[in-house]
Amino acid sequence: MLDLEVQKLIVDGKLKCWLDLDVNDTRAAYQRAVDFVAAKNLAYNLSSNWLPELGGSELKRVKEQLFPNDFEWSQKGRCAVRLPPQRMYLEIWPEVAPLAVENFVALVLGNRGKGQESGCPLSYKGCHFHRVIKGFVAQGGDFVKNNGSGGECVFPGKKGGFKD
């Protein structure tokens, strides 16, 4: 039986969720560009102090000329003037694998505290993809070691996993 929090997320017998991904630390690079424009818009005669309001030629100028040539800011790392699509949509079926779905949703929500074995938060937040094969698969979920050899489920005493 799925817990009540998971049951509330089911619509038309299907559970839909999403994961937001941060590839190559792009969110931090984007935030650097936002901060750069807010701080330097007057010095560089930009049309706005808010990055999303800049036009295409201004965005190009920020990325290719202004940011890289600003000694103070370029030392902070790269900048990104646009965020690429980074959301992965999933549809999962609790009637087929109720325990796997409950475990997955609990790890996505991060609402079950810490693991009994690892002491790590039972959450996918900050978890890396440890194996990526182009055009085939991206594997992640090892929030214990981040290399595929760890991991823990939310059900105490189910060390070998569960059949479902």
XYZ file of C-alpha atoms in Angstrom:
164
model
C 0.000 0.000 0.000
C 1.400 3.375 -1.004
C 1.712 5.982 1.690
C -0.804 8.831 1.688
C 1.616 11.432 0.371
C 2.341 9.317 -2.708
C -1.356 8.501 -3.228
C -2.128 12.232 -3.449
C 0.248 12.549 -6.414
C -1.518 9.901 -8.523
C -3.743 11.281 -11.288
C -5.786 8.952 -13.524
C -3.903 5.956 -12.144
C -0.535 7.403 -13.136
C 2.114 9.118 -11.123
C 3.800 11.941 -12.982
C 6.868 13.682 -11.683
C 9.970 15.435 -12.903
C 13.606 15.790 -12.007
C 15.500 19.023 -12.550
C 19.048 18.416 -13.716
C 22.043 20.721 -13.544
C 24.437 19.781 -16.315
C 28.011 21.093 -16.041
C 27.045 23.471 -13.224
C 25.043 25.582 -15.698
C 22.745 27.051 -13.057
C 25.711 28.564 -11.219
C 27.121 29.895 -14.518
C 23.733 31.434 -15.328
C 23.510 33.018 -11.880
C 26.989 34.508 -12.420
C 25.728 36.122 -15.640
C 22.608 37.441 -13.852
C 24.768 38.925 -11.088
C 27.263 40.341 -13.601
C 24.544 42.168 -15.552
C 22.964 43.483 -12.339
C 26.316 44.845 -11.160
C 27.776 46.087 -14.450
C 24.816 47.155 -16.627
C 25.559 50.884 -16.298
C 29.300 50.498 -16.861
C 28.700 48.561 -20.089
C 25.650 50.557 -21.222
C 23.263 47.587 -21.248
C 19.544 48.166 -21.801
C 18.563 46.497 -18.513
C 20.022 45.367 -15.223
C 18.067 42.087 -15.527
C 19.652 39.446 -17.805
C 16.357 37.943 -19.131
C 15.358 41.384 -20.471
C 18.459 41.796 -22.649
C 18.179 41.339 -26.405
C 20.014 38.736 -28.457
C 22.924 40.966 -29.470
C 23.390 42.118 -25.868
C 23.371 38.524 -24.606
C 26.017 37.648 -27.180
C 28.088 40.674 -26.135
C 27.854 39.708 -22.440
C 28.887 36.110 -23.121
C 31.603 36.671 -25.727
C 33.098 40.060 -24.826
C 32.053 41.743 -21.607
C 32.178 38.885 -19.097
C 35.370 37.210 -20.411
C 37.216 40.551 -20.553
C 36.152 41.707 -17.096
C 39.088 40.658 -14.915
C 37.153 40.561 -11.630
C 34.158 38.608 -12.933
C 35.912 36.238 -15.329
C 37.929 34.887 -12.375
C 34.700 33.584 -10.806
C 34.121 30.962 -13.517
C 32.264 30.726 -16.787
C 28.961 32.428 -17.502
C 25.845 31.178 -19.282
C 23.306 33.645 -20.643
C 20.598 31.015 -21.206
C 19.516 27.958 -19.262
C 19.152 24.851 -21.438
C 16.141 22.571 -20.883
C 17.080 20.588 -17.802
C 13.863 18.955 -16.727
C 13.255 15.238 -17.161
C 9.596 14.194 -17.037
C 8.716 10.746 -15.733
C 5.534 8.735 -15.603
C 5.558 5.782 -13.239
C 2.976 3.101 -12.522
C 2.301 2.288 -8.869
C 0.017 -0.621 -9.774
C 2.943 -2.436 -11.418
C 5.638 -1.809 -8.799
C 4.163 -0.171 -5.684
C 7.242 -0.535 -3.460
C 9.628 0.726 -6.141
C 7.338 3.699 -6.786
C 7.011 4.519 -3.096
C 10.787 4.265 -2.653
C 11.453 6.440 -5.719
C 8.937 9.129 -4.752
C 10.190 9.224 -1.155
C 13.762 9.706 -2.408
C 12.618 12.433 -4.811
C 10.711 14.223 -2.045
C 13.499 13.642 0.488
C 10.997 13.405 3.336
C 12.134 10.226 5.112
C 15.074 11.511 7.131
C 18.414 9.695 7.134
C 19.237 6.124 6.182
C 19.756 3.637 9.005
C 22.811 2.082 7.350
C 24.569 5.074 5.785
C 23.373 7.976 7.906
C 22.975 9.925 4.642
C 19.792 11.862 3.868
C 17.364 9.627 1.977
C 17.130 11.986 -0.978
C 18.181 12.302 -4.598
C 18.935 16.003 -4.080
C 22.511 16.665 -5.189
C 22.881 13.098 -6.457
C 25.090 12.584 -9.529
C 24.676 10.457 -12.621
C 27.503 7.972 -12.178
C 27.151 6.223 -15.545
C 26.148 7.787 -18.852
C 26.130 5.920 -22.154
C 25.250 8.283 -24.998
C 22.017 7.350 -26.742
C 21.240 4.620 -24.215
C 21.167 5.237 -20.484
C 21.981 7.597 -17.652
C 22.229 5.909 -14.266
C 22.141 7.672 -10.947
C 20.553 7.411 -7.558
C 23.571 6.453 -5.476
C 23.239 9.226 -2.907
C 25.573 7.381 -0.519
C 28.777 7.138 -2.609
C 27.782 8.803 -5.913
C 29.555 6.088 -7.904
C 26.972 3.304 -8.266
C 28.280 1.098 -5.464
C 26.159 2.600 -2.686
C 22.541 3.500 -2.261
C 19.863 2.709 0.223
C 16.106 2.302 0.063
C 13.614 3.964 2.386
C 12.371 0.661 3.800
C 14.393 -0.374 6.865
C 15.738 -3.919 6.670
C 15.476 -4.204 2.877
C 19.245 -4.217 2.298
C 19.091 -6.301 -0.875
C 16.249 -4.223 -2.236
C 12.755 -5.502 -2.818
C 11.043 -7.594 -5.455
C 8.524 -5.533 -7.371
